[in-house]
mmCIF file with all atom_site columns, C-alpha atoms in Angstrom:
data_model
loop_
_atom_site.group_PDB
_atom_site.id
_atom_site.type_symbol
_atom_site.label_atom_id
_atom_site.label_alt_id
_atom_site.label_comp_id
_atom_site.label_asym_id
_atom_site.label_entity_id
_atom_site.label_seq_id
_atom_site.pdbx_PDB_ins_code
_atom_site.Cartn_x
_atom_site.Cartn_y
_atom_site.Cartn_z
_atom_site.occupancy
_atom_site.B_iso_or_equiv
_atom_site.pdbx_formal_charge
_atom_site.auth_seq_id
_atom_site.auth_comp_id
_atom_site.auth_asym_id
_atom_site.auth_atom_id
_atom_site.pdbx_PDB_model_num
ATOM 1   C CA . ASP A 1 1   ? 29.344  24.823  18.070  1.00 0.00 ? 1   ASP A CA 1
ATOM 2   C CA . LEU A 1 2   ? 27.874  23.471  21.173  1.00 0.00 ? 2   LEU A CA 1
ATOM 3   C CA . PHE A 1 3   ? 31.097  23.095  23.063  1.00 0.00 ? 3   PHE A CA 1
ATOM 4   C CA . ASP A 1 4   ? 32.309  26.744  22.654  1.00 0.00 ? 4   ASP A CA 1
ATOM 5   C CA . GLY A 1 5   ? 29.018  28.218  24.036  1.00 0.00 ? 5   GLY A CA 1
ATOM 6   C CA . GLU A 1 6   ? 27.669  29.440  20.721  1.00 0.00 ? 6   GLU A CA 1
ATOM 7   C CA . VAL A 1 7   ? 23.941  28.790  20.248  1.00 0.00 ? 7   VAL A CA 1
ATOM 8   C CA . GLU A 1 8   ? 22.796  27.974  16.728  1.00 0.00 ? 8   GLU A CA 1
ATOM 9   C CA . ASP A 1 9   ? 19.351  28.166  15.423  1.00 0.00 ? 9   ASP A CA 1
ATOM 10  C CA . TYR A 1 10  ? 18.260  24.842  13.727  1.00 0.00 ? 10  TYR A CA 1
ATOM 11  C CA . PRO A 1 11  ? 14.818  24.203  12.290  1.00 0.00 ? 11  PRO A CA 1
ATOM 12  C CA . LEU A 1 12  ? 13.009  21.567  14.245  1.00 0.00 ? 12  LEU A CA 1
ATOM 13  C CA . THR A 1 13  ? 9.720   19.946  13.577  1.00 0.00 ? 13  THR A CA 1
ATOM 14  C CA . ILE A 1 14  ? 7.701   18.111  16.237  1.00 0.00 ? 14  ILE A CA 1
ATOM 15  C CA . SER A 1 15  ? 5.107   15.892  14.878  1.00 0.00 ? 15  SER A CA 1
ATOM 16  C CA . SER A 1 16  ? 2.436   13.545  16.328  1.00 0.00 ? 16  SER A CA 1
ATOM 17  C CA . ASP A 1 17  ? 2.292   11.599  13.109  1.00 0.00 ? 17  ASP A CA 1
ATOM 18  C CA . PRO A 1 18  ? 1.834   7.777   13.532  1.00 0.00 ? 18  PRO A CA 1
ATOM 19  C CA . PRO A 1 19  ? 5.042   5.739   12.881  1.00 0.00 ? 19  PRO A CA 1
ATOM 20  C CA . PRO A 1 20  ? 5.678   4.684   9.268   1.00 0.00 ? 20  PRO A CA 1
ATOM 21  C CA . PHE A 1 21  ? 6.764   1.319   8.169   1.00 0.00 ? 21  PHE A CA 1
ATOM 22  C CA . LEU A 1 22  ? 10.395  0.598   8.106   1.00 0.00 ? 22  LEU A CA 1
ATOM 23  C CA . CYS A 1 23  ? 11.849  -0.377  4.859   1.00 0.00 ? 23  CYS A CA 1
ATOM 24  C CA . ASP A 1 24  ? 13.396  -3.742  5.129   1.00 0.00 ? 24  ASP A CA 1
ATOM 25  C CA . SER A 1 25  ? 13.179  -7.286  3.413   1.00 0.00 ? 25  SER A CA 1
ATOM 26  C CA . SER A 1 26  ? 9.736   -8.064  5.055   1.00 0.00 ? 26  SER A CA 1
ATOM 27  C CA . LEU A 1 27  ? 6.610   -8.954  3.081   1.00 0.00 ? 27  LEU A CA 1
ATOM 28  C CA . TYR A 1 28  ? 3.104   -8.042  4.382   1.00 0.00 ? 28  TYR A CA 1
ATOM 29  C CA . ARG A 1 29  ? 0.017   -10.088 3.961   1.00 0.00 ? 29  ARG A CA 1
ATOM 30  C CA . TYR A 1 30  ? -3.700  -9.248  4.736   1.00 0.00 ? 30  TYR A CA 1
ATOM 31  C CA . ASP A 1 31  ? -5.424  -12.447 5.848   1.00 0.00 ? 31  ASP A CA 1
ATOM 32  C CA . ASP A 1 32  ? -9.073  -13.463 5.911   1.00 0.00 ? 32  ASP A CA 1
ATOM 33  C CA . ASP A 1 33  ? -9.286  -12.988 9.639   1.00 0.00 ? 33  ASP A CA 1
ATOM 34  C CA . ARG A 1 34  ? -8.703  -9.102  9.041   1.00 0.00 ? 34  ARG A CA 1
ATOM 35  C CA . ILE A 1 35  ? -5.130  -9.209  10.300  1.00 0.00 ? 35  ILE A CA 1
ATOM 36  C CA . MET A 1 36  ? -2.156  -7.635  8.468   1.00 0.00 ? 36  MET A CA 1
ATOM 37  C CA . ARG A 1 37  ? 0.847   -9.761  9.108   1.00 0.00 ? 37  ARG A CA 1
ATOM 38  C CA . ARG A 1 38  ? 4.600   -9.109  8.574   1.00 0.00 ? 38  ARG A CA 1
ATOM 39  C CA . LEU A 1 39  ? 6.463   -12.136 7.095   1.00 0.00 ? 39  LEU A CA 1
ATOM 40  C CA . SER A 1 40  ? 10.174  -12.170 7.735   1.00 0.00 ? 40  SER A CA 1
ATOM 41  C CA . PHE A 1 41  ? 12.584  -14.681 6.175   1.00 0.00 ? 41  PHE A CA 1
ATOM 42  C CA . THR A 1 42  ? 15.726  -16.203 7.656   1.00 0.00 ? 42  THR A CA 1
ATOM 43  C CA . ALA A 1 43  ? 18.114  -18.337 5.670   1.00 0.00 ? 43  ALA A CA 1
ATOM 44  C CA . SER A 1 44  ? 20.282  -20.937 7.276   1.00 0.00 ? 44  SER A CA 1
ATOM 45  C CA . GLY A 1 45  ? 22.364  -22.971 4.838   1.00 0.00 ? 45  GLY A CA 1
ATOM 46  C CA . SER A 1 46  ? 19.974  -24.611 2.204   1.00 0.00 ? 46  SER A CA 1
ATOM 47  C CA . SER A 1 47  ? 16.803  -23.963 4.306   1.00 0.00 ? 47  SER A CA 1
ATOM 48  C CA . TYR A 1 48  ? 14.861  -20.991 5.452   1.00 0.00 ? 48  TYR A CA 1
ATOM 49  C CA . THR A 1 49  ? 12.337  -20.084 8.042   1.00 0.00 ? 49  THR A CA 1
ATOM 50  C CA . ILE A 1 50  ? 9.319   -17.813 7.615   1.00 0.00 ? 50  ILE A CA 1
ATOM 51  C CA . GLY A 1 51  ? 8.284   -15.750 10.691  1.00 0.00 ? 51  GLY A CA 1
ATOM 52  C CA . PHE A 1 52  ? 4.872   -14.262 11.174  1.00 0.00 ? 52  PHE A CA 1
ATOM 53  C CA . GLN A 1 53  ? 4.210   -11.176 13.210  1.00 0.00 ? 53  GLN A CA 1
ATOM 54  C CA . ASP A 1 54  ? 0.607   -9.624  13.527  1.00 0.00 ? 54  ASP A CA 1
ATOM 55  C CA . ILE A 1 55  ? 0.758   -6.002  12.820  1.00 0.00 ? 55  ILE A CA 1
ATOM 56  C CA . GLY A 1 56  ? -2.799  -4.953  13.317  1.00 0.00 ? 56  GLY A CA 1
ATOM 57  C CA . THR A 1 57  ? -6.481  -5.899  13.045  1.00 0.00 ? 57  THR A CA 1
ATOM 58  C CA . ALA A 1 58  ? -8.684  -4.114  10.561  1.00 0.00 ? 58  ALA A CA 1
ATOM 59  C CA . PRO A 1 59  ? -12.097 -2.726  11.778  1.00 0.00 ? 59  PRO A CA 1
ATOM 60  C CA . ARG A 1 60  ? -13.810 -4.489  8.841   1.00 0.00 ? 60  ARG A CA 1
ATOM 61  C CA . ASP A 1 61  ? -12.994 -6.537  5.862   1.00 0.00 ? 61  ASP A CA 1
ATOM 62  C CA . LEU A 1 62  ? -10.230 -4.713  3.883   1.00 0.00 ? 62  LEU A CA 1
ATOM 63  C CA . ASN A 1 63  ? -9.006  -7.561  1.833   1.00 0.00 ? 63  ASN A CA 1
ATOM 64  C CA . ALA A 1 64  ? -8.110  -4.981  -0.758  1.00 0.00 ? 64  ALA A CA 1
ATOM 65  C CA . ASN A 1 65  ? -5.536  -3.442  -2.996  1.00 0.00 ? 65  ASN A CA 1
ATOM 66  C CA . TRP A 1 66  ? -2.827  -2.726  -0.400  1.00 0.00 ? 66  TRP A CA 1
ATOM 67  C CA . GLY A 1 67  ? 0.208   -0.838  -1.510  1.00 0.00 ? 67  GLY A CA 1
ATOM 68  C CA . TYR A 1 68  ? 3.193   0.834   0.167   1.00 0.00 ? 68  TYR A CA 1
ATOM 69  C CA . ASN A 1 69  ? 3.553   4.558   -0.378  1.00 0.00 ? 69  ASN A CA 1
ATOM 70  C CA . ALA A 1 70  ? 7.315   5.397   -0.473  1.00 0.00 ? 70  ALA A CA 1
ATOM 71  C CA . LEU A 1 71  ? 6.555   9.025   0.001   1.00 0.00 ? 71  LEU A CA 1
ATOM 72  C CA . ASP A 1 72  ? 5.112   8.779   3.493   1.00 0.00 ? 72  ASP A CA 1
ATOM 73  C CA . GLY A 1 73  ? 6.010   5.228   4.545   1.00 0.00 ? 73  GLY A CA 1
ATOM 74  C CA . TYR A 1 74  ? 2.462   4.148   5.040   1.00 0.00 ? 74  TYR A CA 1
ATOM 75  C CA . MET A 1 75  ? 0.248   1.522   3.406   1.00 0.00 ? 75  MET A CA 1
ATOM 76  C CA . TYR A 1 76  ? -2.988  2.310   1.678   1.00 0.00 ? 76  TYR A CA 1
ATOM 77  C CA . ALA A 1 77  ? -5.941  0.562   0.233   1.00 0.00 ? 77  ALA A CA 1
ATOM 78  C CA . VAL A 1 78  ? -9.395  1.431   -1.020  1.00 0.00 ? 78  VAL A CA 1
ATOM 79  C CA . ARG A 1 79  ? -12.186 -0.566  0.631   1.00 0.00 ? 79  ARG A CA 1
ATOM 80  C CA . PRO A 1 80  ? -13.585 -3.172  -1.854  1.00 0.00 ? 80  PRO A CA 1
ATOM 81  C CA . GLY A 1 81  ? -16.829 -1.985  -3.503  1.00 0.00 ? 81  GLY A CA 1
ATOM 82  C CA . ARG A 1 82  ? -16.551 1.428   -1.825  1.00 0.00 ? 82  ARG A CA 1
ATOM 83  C CA . SER A 1 83  ? -14.573 4.687   -2.127  1.00 0.00 ? 83  SER A CA 1
ATOM 84  C CA . ASP A 1 84  ? -13.118 4.725   1.386   1.00 0.00 ? 84  ASP A CA 1
ATOM 85  C CA . LEU A 1 85  ? -9.330  5.269   1.403   1.00 0.00 ? 85  LEU A CA 1
ATOM 86  C CA . TYR A 1 86  ? -7.742  3.341   4.453   1.00 0.00 ? 86  TYR A CA 1
ATOM 87  C CA . ARG A 1 87  ? -4.136  4.062   5.775   1.00 0.00 ? 87  ARG A CA 1
ATOM 88  C CA . LEU A 1 88  ? -2.220  1.438   7.891   1.00 0.00 ? 88  LEU A CA 1
ATOM 89  C CA . ASP A 1 89  ? 0.746   2.801   9.904   1.00 0.00 ? 89  ASP A CA 1
ATOM 90  C CA . GLY A 1 90  ? 3.747   0.962   11.347  1.00 0.00 ? 90  GLY A CA 1
ATOM 91  C CA . ALA A 1 91  ? 2.026   0.597   14.759  1.00 0.00 ? 91  ALA A CA 1
ATOM 92  C CA . GLY A 1 92  ? -0.795  -1.371  13.142  1.00 0.00 ? 92  GLY A CA 1
ATOM 93  C CA . ASN A 1 93  ? -3.470  1.378   13.178  1.00 0.00 ? 93  ASN A CA 1
ATOM 94  C CA . PHE A 1 94  ? -6.103  1.144   10.456  1.00 0.00 ? 94  PHE A CA 1
ATOM 95  C CA . VAL A 1 95  ? -7.427  4.633   9.724   1.00 0.00 ? 95  VAL A CA 1
ATOM 96  C CA . ASP A 1 96  ? -10.518 5.505   7.427   1.00 0.00 ? 96  ASP A CA 1
ATOM 97  C CA . LEU A 1 97  ? -8.529  8.438   5.976   1.00 0.00 ? 97  LEU A CA 1
ATOM 98  C CA . ALA A 1 98  ? -10.582 9.942   3.201   1.00 0.00 ? 98  ALA A CA 1
ATOM 99  C CA . ASN A 1 99  ? -13.182 9.325   0.550   1.00 0.00 ? 99  ASN A CA 1
ATOM 100 C CA . LEU A 1 100 ? -11.930 9.263   -2.950  1.00 0.00 ? 100 LEU A CA 1
ATOM 101 C CA . PRO A 1 101 ? -13.165 12.066  -5.286  1.00 0.00 ? 101 PRO A CA 1
ATOM 102 C CA . GLY A 1 102 ? -16.284 11.768  -7.372  1.00 0.00 ? 102 GLY A CA 1
ATOM 103 C CA . GLY A 1 103 ? -15.900 9.836   -10.629 1.00 0.00 ? 103 GLY A CA 1
ATOM 104 C CA . THR A 1 104 ? -13.467 7.297   -9.257  1.00 0.00 ? 104 THR A CA 1
ATOM 105 C CA . ALA A 1 105 ? -14.028 3.623   -9.400  1.00 0.00 ? 105 ALA A CA 1
ATOM 106 C CA . ASP A 1 106 ? -14.922 1.680   -6.277  1.00 0.00 ? 106 ASP A CA 1
ATOM 107 C CA . GLY A 1 107 ? -12.122 -0.317  -4.699  1.00 0.00 ? 107 GLY A CA 1
ATOM 108 C CA . SER A 1 108 ? -11.169 -3.905  -5.561  1.00 0.00 ? 108 SER A CA 1
ATOM 109 C CA . GLU A 1 109 ? -8.865  -6.696  -4.406  1.00 0.00 ? 109 GLU A CA 1
ATOM 110 C CA . ALA A 1 110 ? -5.969  -5.763  -6.829  1.00 0.00 ? 110 ALA A CA 1
ATOM 111 C CA . GLY A 1 111 ? -3.631  -2.747  -6.648  1.00 0.00 ? 111 GLY A CA 1
ATOM 112 C CA . ASP A 1 112 ? -0.321  -1.262  -5.836  1.00 0.00 ? 112 ASP A CA 1
ATOM 113 C CA . ILE A 1 113 ? 1.320   2.147   -5.358  1.00 0.00 ? 113 ILE A CA 1
ATOM 114 C CA . MET A 1 114 ? 4.052   3.441   -7.703  1.00 0.00 ? 114 MET A CA 1
ATOM 115 C CA . PRO A 1 115 ? 7.157   5.286   -6.286  1.00 0.00 ? 115 PRO A CA 1
ATOM 116 C CA . ASN A 1 116 ? 5.587   8.634   -7.378  1.00 0.00 ? 116 ASN A CA 1
ATOM 117 C CA . SER A 1 117 ? 2.620   7.993   -4.993  1.00 0.00 ? 117 SER A CA 1
ATOM 118 C CA . THR A 1 118 ? 0.242   7.112   -7.682  1.00 0.00 ? 118 THR A CA 1
ATOM 119 C CA . MET A 1 119 ? -2.120  4.304   -6.526  1.00 0.00 ? 119 MET A CA 1
ATOM 120 C CA . VAL A 1 120 ? -3.204  2.028   -9.221  1.00 0.00 ? 120 VAL A CA 1
ATOM 121 C CA . TYR A 1 121 ? -6.087  -0.476  -8.686  1.00 0.00 ? 121 TYR A CA 1
ATOM 122 C CA . VAL A 1 122 ? -8.359  -2.684  -10.769 1.00 0.00 ? 122 VAL A CA 1
ATOM 123 C CA . ALA A 1 123 ? -11.640 -1.075  -11.703 1.00 0.00 ? 123 ALA A CA 1
ATOM 124 C CA . ASN A 1 124 ? -12.730 -3.958  -13.871 1.00 0.00 ? 124 ASN A CA 1
ATOM 125 C CA . SER A 1 125 ? -11.238 -6.430  -16.333 1.00 0.00 ? 125 SER A CA 1
ATOM 126 C CA . ASN A 1 126 ? -10.523 -3.668  -18.838 1.00 0.00 ? 126 ASN A CA 1
ATOM 127 C CA . THR A 1 127 ? -9.833  -0.609  -16.753 1.00 0.00 ? 127 THR A CA 1
ATOM 128 C CA . TRP A 1 128 ? -7.414  0.267   -13.930 1.00 0.00 ? 128 TRP A CA 1
ATOM 129 C CA . GLN A 1 129 ? -8.061  3.487   -11.739 1.00 0.00 ? 129 GLN A CA 1
ATOM 130 C CA . LEU A 1 130 ? -5.167  5.928   -11.046 1.00 0.00 ? 130 LEU A CA 1
ATOM 131 C CA . ILE A 1 131 ? -5.225  8.096   -7.758  1.00 0.00 ? 131 ILE A CA 1
ATOM 132 C CA . SER A 1 132 ? -2.590  10.465  -6.606  1.00 0.00 ? 132 SER A CA 1
ATOM 133 C CA . LEU A 1 133 ? -1.650  10.009  -2.917  1.00 0.00 ? 133 LEU A CA 1
ATOM 134 C CA . VAL A 1 134 ? 0.904   12.791  -2.810  1.00 0.00 ? 134 VAL A CA 1
ATOM 135 C CA . ASP A 1 135 ? -1.396  14.313  -0.184  1.00 0.00 ? 135 ASP A CA 1
ATOM 136 C CA . ALA A 1 136 ? -3.151  11.170  0.915   1.00 0.00 ? 136 ALA A CA 1
ATOM 137 C CA . SER A 1 137 ? -5.696  13.050  3.053   1.00 0.00 ? 137 SER A CA 1
ATOM 138 C CA . ASN A 1 138 ? -6.782  14.718  -0.160  1.00 0.00 ? 138 ASN A CA 1
ATOM 139 C CA . PRO A 1 139 ? -6.555  12.073  -2.954  1.00 0.00 ? 139 PRO A CA 1
ATOM 140 C CA . VAL A 1 140 ? -6.800  13.166  -6.551  1.00 0.00 ? 140 VAL A CA 1
ATOM 141 C CA . ASN A 1 141 ? -8.447  11.210  -9.444  1.00 0.00 ? 141 ASN A CA 1
ATOM 142 C CA . LEU A 1 142 ? -5.833  10.864  -12.195 1.00 0.00 ? 142 LEU A CA 1
ATOM 143 C CA . GLY A 1 143 ? -8.150  9.037   -14.445 1.00 0.00 ? 143 GLY A CA 1
ATOM 144 C CA . VAL A 1 144 ? -8.117  5.486   -15.749 1.00 0.00 ? 144 VAL A CA 1
ATOM 145 C CA . LEU A 1 145 ? -5.764  3.280   -17.786 1.00 0.00 ? 145 LEU A CA 1
ATOM 146 C CA . ASN A 1 146 ? -7.581  1.385   -20.388 1.00 0.00 ? 146 ASN A CA 1
ATOM 147 C CA . LEU A 1 147 ? -6.043  -2.099  -21.038 1.00 0.00 ? 147 LEU A CA 1
ATOM 148 C CA . SER A 1 148 ? -5.275  -3.358  -24.486 1.00 0.00 ? 148 SER A CA 1
ATOM 149 C CA . GLN A 1 149 ? -6.976  -6.669  -23.542 1.00 0.00 ? 149 GLN A CA 1
ATOM 150 C CA . SER A 1 150 ? -9.216  -7.981  -20.713 1.00 0.00 ? 150 SER A CA 1
ATOM 151 C CA . VAL A 1 151 ? -7.606  -9.569  -17.653 1.00 0.00 ? 151 VAL A CA 1
ATOM 152 C CA . ASP A 1 152 ? -9.241  -11.167 -14.657 1.00 0.00 ? 152 ASP A CA 1
ATOM 153 C CA . THR A 1 153 ? -6.692  -10.506 -11.834 1.00 0.00 ? 153 THR A CA 1
ATOM 154 C CA . ARG A 1 154 ? -6.883  -10.798 -8.053  1.00 0.00 ? 154 ARG A CA 1
ATOM 155 C CA . ASP A 1 155 ? -3.626  -8.869  -7.522  1.00 0.00 ? 155 ASP A CA 1
ATOM 156 C CA . ILE A 1 156 ? -1.055  -6.827  -9.358  1.00 0.00 ? 156 ILE A CA 1
ATOM 157 C CA . ALA A 1 157 ? 2.428   -5.638  -8.304  1.00 0.00 ? 157 ALA A CA 1
ATOM 158 C CA . TYR A 1 158 ? 4.540   -2.825  -9.596  1.00 0.00 ? 158 TYR A CA 1
ATOM 159 C CA . ASN A 1 159 ? 8.248   -3.542  -10.348 1.00 0.00 ? 159 ASN A CA 1
ATOM 160 C CA . PRO A 1 160 ? 10.180  -0.268  -9.882  1.00 0.00 ? 160 PRO A CA 1
ATOM 161 C CA . VAL A 1 161 ? 13.103  -1.850  -11.703 1.00 0.00 ? 161 VAL A CA 1
ATOM 162 C CA . ASP A 1 162 ? 11.433  -2.134  -15.109 1.00 0.00 ? 162 ASP A CA 1
ATOM 163 C CA . GLY A 1 163 ? 8.464   0.169   -14.484 1.00 0.00 ? 163 GLY A CA 1
ATOM 164 C CA . LEU A 1 164 ? 5.920   -2.491  -15.400 1.00 0.00 ? 164 LEU A CA 1
ATOM 165 C CA . PHE A 1 165 ? 2.968   -4.127  -13.539 1.00 0.00 ? 165 PHE A CA 1
ATOM 166 C CA . TYR A 1 166 ? 2.671   -7.805  -13.150 1.00 0.00 ? 166 TYR A CA 1
ATOM 167 C CA . GLY A 1 167 ? -0.217  -10.122 -12.140 1.00 0.00 ? 167 GLY A CA 1
ATOM 168 C CA . ILE A 1 168 ? -1.805  -13.462 -12.982 1.00 0.00 ? 168 ILE A CA 1
ATOM 169 C CA . ASP A 1 169 ? -4.807  -13.681 -15.273 1.00 0.00 ? 169 ASP A CA 1
ATOM 170 C CA . GLN A 1 170 ? -7.323  -15.926 -13.313 1.00 0.00 ? 170 GLN A CA 1
ATOM 171 C CA . SER A 1 171 ? -9.050  -16.935 -16.516 1.00 0.00 ? 171 SER A CA 1
ATOM 172 C CA . SER A 1 172 ? -6.004  -18.339 -18.267 1.00 0.00 ? 172 SER A CA 1
ATOM 173 C CA . GLY A 1 173 ? -3.602  -18.914 -15.212 1.00 0.00 ? 173 GLY A CA 1
ATOM 174 C CA . ARG A 1 174 ? -1.023  -16.843 -17.162 1.00 0.00 ? 174 ARG A CA 1
ATOM 175 C CA . ALA A 1 175 ? 1.358   -14.167 -15.935 1.00 0.00 ? 175 ALA A CA 1
ATOM 176 C CA . PHE A 1 176 ? 1.158   -10.753 -17.543 1.00 0.00 ? 176 PHE A CA 1
#
């Protein structure tokens, strides 16, 4: 106890890791001007207001498959048409973190990250790529998910409540 003069040994970890994102009700949007924006919503009676806050500017076009990794609190995406894994921290810093292992599909616009740190992104209209981000500095190719039918999607989102992915098929305009 500190007050009776006894000294205790407690493990202490000092880290220079960049700040993670705070878990709140905000949404994040990557815009064509290469800026990631935080959208906050405020309700007042029967109306609401949307606030925009610039988080950071990407060094190149990363209009990609951004997803939030609950394991470490950062956002990740694979650069479209490439195998570069980017991390975005809570201070707005974009970092070219790692290259995906051989045999993985190039990045696309659509993707998300499941609670177990598995990134899922669209490889093509019939196949989705699976990447483990448990150790994001060393991503692991977990193979592919072959779809039962072709979908042309520009974004997908994982719903942790029911464990399903959702998106809109651009060809039909229908949700899946």
